[in-house]
CSV table of C-alpha atoms in Angstrom, one decimal:
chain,number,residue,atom,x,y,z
O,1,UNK,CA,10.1,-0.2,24.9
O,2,UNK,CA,10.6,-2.9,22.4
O,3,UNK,CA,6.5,-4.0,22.8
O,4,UNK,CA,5.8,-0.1,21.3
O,5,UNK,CA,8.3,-0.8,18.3
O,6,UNK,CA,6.6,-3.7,17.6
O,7,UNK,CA,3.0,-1.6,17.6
O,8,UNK,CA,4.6,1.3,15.7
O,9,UNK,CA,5.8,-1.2,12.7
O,10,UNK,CA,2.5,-2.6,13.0
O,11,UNK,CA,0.8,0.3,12.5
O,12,UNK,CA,3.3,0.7,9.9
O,13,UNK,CA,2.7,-2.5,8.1
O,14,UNK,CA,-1.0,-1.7,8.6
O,15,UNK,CA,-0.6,2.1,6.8
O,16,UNK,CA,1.0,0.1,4.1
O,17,UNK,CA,-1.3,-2.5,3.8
O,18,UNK,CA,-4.1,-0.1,3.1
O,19,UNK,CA,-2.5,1.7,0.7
O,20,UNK,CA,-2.1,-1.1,-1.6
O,21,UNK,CA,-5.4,-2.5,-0.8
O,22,UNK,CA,-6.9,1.3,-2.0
O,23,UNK,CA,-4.3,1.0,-4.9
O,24,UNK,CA,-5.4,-2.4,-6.1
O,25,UNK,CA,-9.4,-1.6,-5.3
O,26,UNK,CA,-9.4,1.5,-7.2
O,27,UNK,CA,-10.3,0.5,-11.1
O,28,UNK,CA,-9.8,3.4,-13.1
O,29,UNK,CA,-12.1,5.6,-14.4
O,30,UNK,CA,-13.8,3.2,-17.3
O,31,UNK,CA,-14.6,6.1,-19.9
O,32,UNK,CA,-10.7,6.6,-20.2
O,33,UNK,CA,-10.1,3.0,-21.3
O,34,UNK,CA,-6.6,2.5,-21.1
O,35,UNK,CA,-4.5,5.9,-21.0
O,36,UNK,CA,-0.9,5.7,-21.4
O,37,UNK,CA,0.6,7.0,-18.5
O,38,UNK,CA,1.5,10.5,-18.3
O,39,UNK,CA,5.3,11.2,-17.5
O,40,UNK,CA,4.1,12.5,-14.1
O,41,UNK,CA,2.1,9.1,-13.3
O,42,UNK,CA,5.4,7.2,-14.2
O,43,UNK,CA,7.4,9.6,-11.6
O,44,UNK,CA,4.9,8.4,-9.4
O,45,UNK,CA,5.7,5.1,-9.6
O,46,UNK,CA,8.9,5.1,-9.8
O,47,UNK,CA,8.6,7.2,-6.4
O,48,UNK,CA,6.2,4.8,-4.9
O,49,UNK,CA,8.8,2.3,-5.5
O,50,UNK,CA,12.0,3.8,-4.2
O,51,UNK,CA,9.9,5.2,-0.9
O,52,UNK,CA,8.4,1.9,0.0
O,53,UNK,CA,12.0,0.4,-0.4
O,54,UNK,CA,13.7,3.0,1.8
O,55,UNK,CA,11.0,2.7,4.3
O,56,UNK,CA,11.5,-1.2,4.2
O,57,UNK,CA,15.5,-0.7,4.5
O,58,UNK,CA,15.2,1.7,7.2
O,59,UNK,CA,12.9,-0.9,9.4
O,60,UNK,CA,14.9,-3.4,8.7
O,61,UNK,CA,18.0,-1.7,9.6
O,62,UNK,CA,16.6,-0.6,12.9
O,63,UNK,CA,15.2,-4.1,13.8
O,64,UNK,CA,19.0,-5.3,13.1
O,65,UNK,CA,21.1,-2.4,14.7
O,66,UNK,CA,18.4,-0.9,17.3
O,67,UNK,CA,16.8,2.0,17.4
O,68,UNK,CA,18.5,3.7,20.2
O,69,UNK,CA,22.2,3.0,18.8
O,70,UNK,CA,21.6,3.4,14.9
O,71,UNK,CA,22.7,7.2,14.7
O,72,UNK,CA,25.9,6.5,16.7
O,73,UNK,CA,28.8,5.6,14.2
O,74,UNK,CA,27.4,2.2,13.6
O,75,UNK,CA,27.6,0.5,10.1
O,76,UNK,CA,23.9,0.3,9.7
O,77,UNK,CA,23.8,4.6,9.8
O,78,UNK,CA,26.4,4.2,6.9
O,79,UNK,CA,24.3,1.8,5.1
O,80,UNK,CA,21.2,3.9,5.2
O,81,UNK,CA,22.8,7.1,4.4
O,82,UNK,CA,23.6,5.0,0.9
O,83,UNK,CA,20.3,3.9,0.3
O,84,UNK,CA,18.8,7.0,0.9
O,85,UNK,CA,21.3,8.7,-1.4
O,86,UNK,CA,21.0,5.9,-4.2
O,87,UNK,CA,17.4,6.2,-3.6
O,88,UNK,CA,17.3,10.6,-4.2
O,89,UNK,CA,19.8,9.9,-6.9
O,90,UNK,CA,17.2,7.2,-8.9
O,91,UNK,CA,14.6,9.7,-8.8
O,92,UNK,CA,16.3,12.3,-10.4
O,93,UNK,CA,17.9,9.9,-12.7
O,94,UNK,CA,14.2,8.7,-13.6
O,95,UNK,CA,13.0,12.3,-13.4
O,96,UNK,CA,15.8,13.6,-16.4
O,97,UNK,CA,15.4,10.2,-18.3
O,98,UNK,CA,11.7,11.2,-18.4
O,99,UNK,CA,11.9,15.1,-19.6
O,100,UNK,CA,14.7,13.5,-22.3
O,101,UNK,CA,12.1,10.8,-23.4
O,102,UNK,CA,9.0,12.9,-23.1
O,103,UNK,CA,10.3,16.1,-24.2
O,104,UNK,CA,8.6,19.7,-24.5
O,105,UNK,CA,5.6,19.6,-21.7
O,106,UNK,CA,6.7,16.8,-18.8
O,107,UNK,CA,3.5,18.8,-16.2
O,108,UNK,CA,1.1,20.9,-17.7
O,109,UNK,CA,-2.4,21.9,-15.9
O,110,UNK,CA,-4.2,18.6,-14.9
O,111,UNK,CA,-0.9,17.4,-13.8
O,112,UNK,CA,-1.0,20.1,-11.4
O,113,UNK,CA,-4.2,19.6,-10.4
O,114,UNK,CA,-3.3,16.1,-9.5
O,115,UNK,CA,-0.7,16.9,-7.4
O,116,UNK,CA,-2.2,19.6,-5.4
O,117,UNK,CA,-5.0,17.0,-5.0
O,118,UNK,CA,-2.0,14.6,-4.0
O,119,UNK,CA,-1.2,16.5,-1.1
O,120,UNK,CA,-4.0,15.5,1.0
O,121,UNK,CA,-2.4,12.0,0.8
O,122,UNK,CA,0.7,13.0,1.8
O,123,UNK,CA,-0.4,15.0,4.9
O,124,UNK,CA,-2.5,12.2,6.3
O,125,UNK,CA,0.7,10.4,6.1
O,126,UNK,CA,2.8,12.2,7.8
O,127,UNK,CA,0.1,13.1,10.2
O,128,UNK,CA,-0.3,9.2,10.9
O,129,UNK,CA,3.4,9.2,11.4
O,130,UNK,CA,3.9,11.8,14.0
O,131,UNK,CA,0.6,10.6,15.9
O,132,UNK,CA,2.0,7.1,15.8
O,133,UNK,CA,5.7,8.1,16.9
O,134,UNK,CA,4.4,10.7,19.9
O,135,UNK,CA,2.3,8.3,21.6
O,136,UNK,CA,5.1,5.6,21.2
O,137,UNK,CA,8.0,7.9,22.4
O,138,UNK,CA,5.8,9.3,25.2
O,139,UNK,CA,4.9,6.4,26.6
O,140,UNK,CA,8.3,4.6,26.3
O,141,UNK,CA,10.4,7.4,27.5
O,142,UNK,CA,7.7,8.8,30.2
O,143,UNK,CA,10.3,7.8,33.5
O,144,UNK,CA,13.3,8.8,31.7
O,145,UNK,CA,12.1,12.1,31.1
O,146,UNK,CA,14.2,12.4,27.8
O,147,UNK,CA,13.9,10.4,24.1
O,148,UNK,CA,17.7,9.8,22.7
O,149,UNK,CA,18.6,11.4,20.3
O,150,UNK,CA,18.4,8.6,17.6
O,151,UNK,CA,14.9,8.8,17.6
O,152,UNK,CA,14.7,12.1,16.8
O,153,UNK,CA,16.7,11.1,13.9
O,154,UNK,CA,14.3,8.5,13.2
O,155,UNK,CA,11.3,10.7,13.6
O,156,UNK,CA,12.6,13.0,10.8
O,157,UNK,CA,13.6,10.2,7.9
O,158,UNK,CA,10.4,7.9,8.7
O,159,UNK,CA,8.4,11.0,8.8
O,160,UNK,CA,10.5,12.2,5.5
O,161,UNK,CA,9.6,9.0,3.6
O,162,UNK,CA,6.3,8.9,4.8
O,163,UNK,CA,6.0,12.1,3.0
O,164,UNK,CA,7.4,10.7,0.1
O,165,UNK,CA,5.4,7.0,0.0
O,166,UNK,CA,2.2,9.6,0.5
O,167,UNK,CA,2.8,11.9,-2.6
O,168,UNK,CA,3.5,8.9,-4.9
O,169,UNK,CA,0.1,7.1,-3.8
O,170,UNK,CA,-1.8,10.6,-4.0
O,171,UNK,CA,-0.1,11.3,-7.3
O,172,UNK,CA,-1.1,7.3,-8.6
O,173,UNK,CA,-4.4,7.5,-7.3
O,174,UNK,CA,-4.8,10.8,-8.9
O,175,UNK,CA,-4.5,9.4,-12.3
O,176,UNK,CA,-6.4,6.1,-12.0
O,177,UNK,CA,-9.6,7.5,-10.9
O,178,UNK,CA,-9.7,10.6,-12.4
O,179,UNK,CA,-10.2,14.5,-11.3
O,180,UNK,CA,-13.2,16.9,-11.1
O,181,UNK,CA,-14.8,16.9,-14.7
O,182,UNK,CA,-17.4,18.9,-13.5
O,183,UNK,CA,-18.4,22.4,-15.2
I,1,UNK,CA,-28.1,22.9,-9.4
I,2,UNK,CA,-28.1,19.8,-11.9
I,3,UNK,CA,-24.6,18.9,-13.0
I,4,UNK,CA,-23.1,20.4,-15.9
I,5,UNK,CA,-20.4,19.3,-18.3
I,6,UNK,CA,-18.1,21.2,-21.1
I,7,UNK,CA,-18.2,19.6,-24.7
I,8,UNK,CA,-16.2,19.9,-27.1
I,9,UNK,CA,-15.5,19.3,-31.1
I,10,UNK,CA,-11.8,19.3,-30.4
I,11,UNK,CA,-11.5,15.6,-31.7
I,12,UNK,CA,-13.6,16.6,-35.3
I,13,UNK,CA,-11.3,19.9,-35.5
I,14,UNK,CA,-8.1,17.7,-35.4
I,15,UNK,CA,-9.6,16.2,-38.2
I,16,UNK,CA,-10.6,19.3,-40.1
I,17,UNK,CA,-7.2,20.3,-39.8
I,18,UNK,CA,-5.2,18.3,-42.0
I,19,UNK,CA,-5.7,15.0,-39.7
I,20,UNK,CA,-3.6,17.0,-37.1
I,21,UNK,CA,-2.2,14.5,-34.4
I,22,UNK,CA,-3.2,15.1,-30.5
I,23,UNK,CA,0.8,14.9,-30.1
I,24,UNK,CA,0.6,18.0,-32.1
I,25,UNK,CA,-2.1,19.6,-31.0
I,26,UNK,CA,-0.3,19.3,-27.4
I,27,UNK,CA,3.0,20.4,-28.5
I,28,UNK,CA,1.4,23.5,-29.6
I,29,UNK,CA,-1.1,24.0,-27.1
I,30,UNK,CA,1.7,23.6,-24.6
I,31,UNK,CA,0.2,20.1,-22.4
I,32,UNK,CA,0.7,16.8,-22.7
I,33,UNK,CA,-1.1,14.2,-25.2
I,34,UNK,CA,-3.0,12.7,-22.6
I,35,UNK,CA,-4.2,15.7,-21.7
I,36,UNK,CA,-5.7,16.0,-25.3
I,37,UNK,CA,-7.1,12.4,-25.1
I,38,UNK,CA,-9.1,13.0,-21.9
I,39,UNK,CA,-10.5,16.4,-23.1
I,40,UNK,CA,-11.9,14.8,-26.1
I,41,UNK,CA,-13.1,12.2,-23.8
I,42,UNK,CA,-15.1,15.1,-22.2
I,43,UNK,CA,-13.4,13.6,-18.8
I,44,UNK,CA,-11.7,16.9,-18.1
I,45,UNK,CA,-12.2,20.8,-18.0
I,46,UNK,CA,-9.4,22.3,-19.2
I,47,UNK,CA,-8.8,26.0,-17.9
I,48,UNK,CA,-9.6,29.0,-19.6
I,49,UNK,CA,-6.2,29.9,-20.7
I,50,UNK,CA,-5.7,26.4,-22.2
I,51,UNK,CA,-9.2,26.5,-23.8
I,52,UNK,CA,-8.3,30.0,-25.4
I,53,UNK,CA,-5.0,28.5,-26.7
I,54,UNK,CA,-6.7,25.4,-28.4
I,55,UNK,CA,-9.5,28.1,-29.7
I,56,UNK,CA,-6.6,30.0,-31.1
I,57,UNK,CA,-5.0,26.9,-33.0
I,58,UNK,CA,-8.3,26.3,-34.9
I,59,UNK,CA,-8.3,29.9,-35.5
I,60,UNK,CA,-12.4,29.5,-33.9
I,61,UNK,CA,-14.5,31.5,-31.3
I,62,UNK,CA,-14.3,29.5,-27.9
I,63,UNK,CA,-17.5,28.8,-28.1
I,64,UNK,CA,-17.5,27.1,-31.4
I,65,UNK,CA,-15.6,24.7,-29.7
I,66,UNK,CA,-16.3,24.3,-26.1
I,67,UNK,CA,-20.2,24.1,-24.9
I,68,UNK,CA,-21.5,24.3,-21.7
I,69,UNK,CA,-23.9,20.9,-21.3
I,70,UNK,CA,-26.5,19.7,-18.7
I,71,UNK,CA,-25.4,16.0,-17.9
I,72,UNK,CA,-28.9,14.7,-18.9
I,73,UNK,CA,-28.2,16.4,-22.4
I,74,UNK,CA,-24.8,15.0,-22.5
I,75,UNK,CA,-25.7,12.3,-25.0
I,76,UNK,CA,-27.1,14.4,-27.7
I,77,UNK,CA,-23.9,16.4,-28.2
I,78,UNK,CA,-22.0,15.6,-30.6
């Protein structure tokens, strides 16, 4: 069982790794010199950042506690349940500090177009996810018949930041190489 | 079909009205300003409803302001 933890936090690290390869490779769009950010792009930052942190928190919590025994009433379930609260609460700390800042319009049409386009991130994402955590539970839990119920937990908030880590890239990416300008 | 682009005069406009601010022209066109910079980059197509409202602002016809532009011709707009 542990050999397909270590290949799902591979694939993991892997998922990651590409992302911030793609982020780092893609220049942005040269006839917009340098933009200042919308308040949407910042949000998407911000989001990036407090995703990639849970996600890190959360595999680093189950390396130390163990998968199986991390939603009994251990310690480590307490700790995550803070982080993930201190990370919901920072977004929507950043998202009020930015309508104050900004003011009138936070998302108007292009905005909107970038995060509909956004989504297409996101659901190879989570799609990844669930592919990666339905060959690793099925073939670790094939002769018990049954997957305990932790990692069902697990399942939902990796698959939940996942989400998250997905939108913020899409929503990044959006704005740094620019959306249909076509007529 | 060759590509096509939508040009626009927004930028000299802003200018032809009292050196208006793309902050401004935002606030009262209801986006953001860097949704005004990258229209008068020509980098973006705004919708019609938008177009309409920035038509309205400079008290124009739409198509005073926004053109519909073959990408070869792009250069000669001004």
């Amino acid at each position: 069982m542990a050999a397909w933890i270590i290949i799902a936090s591979l694939i993991a690290v892997l998922f990651i790794g590409a992302t911030a390869r793609t982020l780092a490779r893609s220049r942005p769009d040269p006839d917009l010199g340098k933009l200042p950010a919308t308040p949407l792009e910042r949000l998407g930052w911000i989001g990036l950042g407090i995703a990639a942190a849970l996600g890190l928190s959360l595999a680093v919590l189950v390396a130390l506690g163990g998968a199986e025994g991390f939603f009994d009433d251990s310690p480590y379930r307490l700790v995550f349940w803070l982080l993930l609260m201190t990370g919901i609460t920072a977004w929507f700390a950043a998202w009020y500090a930015t309508k104050r800042r900004f003011g009138g319009v936070v998302i108007d049409e292009r905005d909107r177009a970038v995060l509909a386009r956004s989504l297409s991130v996101e659901s190879m994402g989570v799609l990844l996810s669930l592919v990666v955590w339905t060959i690793s539970l099925t073939e670790a839990f094939t002769e018990d018949g049954a997957v305990p119920l932790g990692y069902v937990q697990l399942v939902f908030w990796s698959t939940l930041i996942v989400g998250a880590f997905g939108r913020s890239v899409g929503v990044v990416l959006g704005y740094r190489r620019g959306i249909a300008v076509d007529a | 079909m060759p590509k096509a682009m939508i040009a626009n005069t927004i930028r000299r406009l802003r200018f032809e009205h009292g050196e208006m601010t793309q902050q401004e022209l935002a606030t009262r066109v209801g986006c953001t300003r860097q949704t005004i910079i990258v229209l008068e980059k020509e980098r973006y197509v705004p919708s019609l409803s938008l177009a309409f409202r920035i038509a309205r602002v400079f008290d124009r016809p739409i198509e005073d302001i926004f053109d519909l532009v073959e990408e070869p011709e792009r250069r000669q707009v001004t």
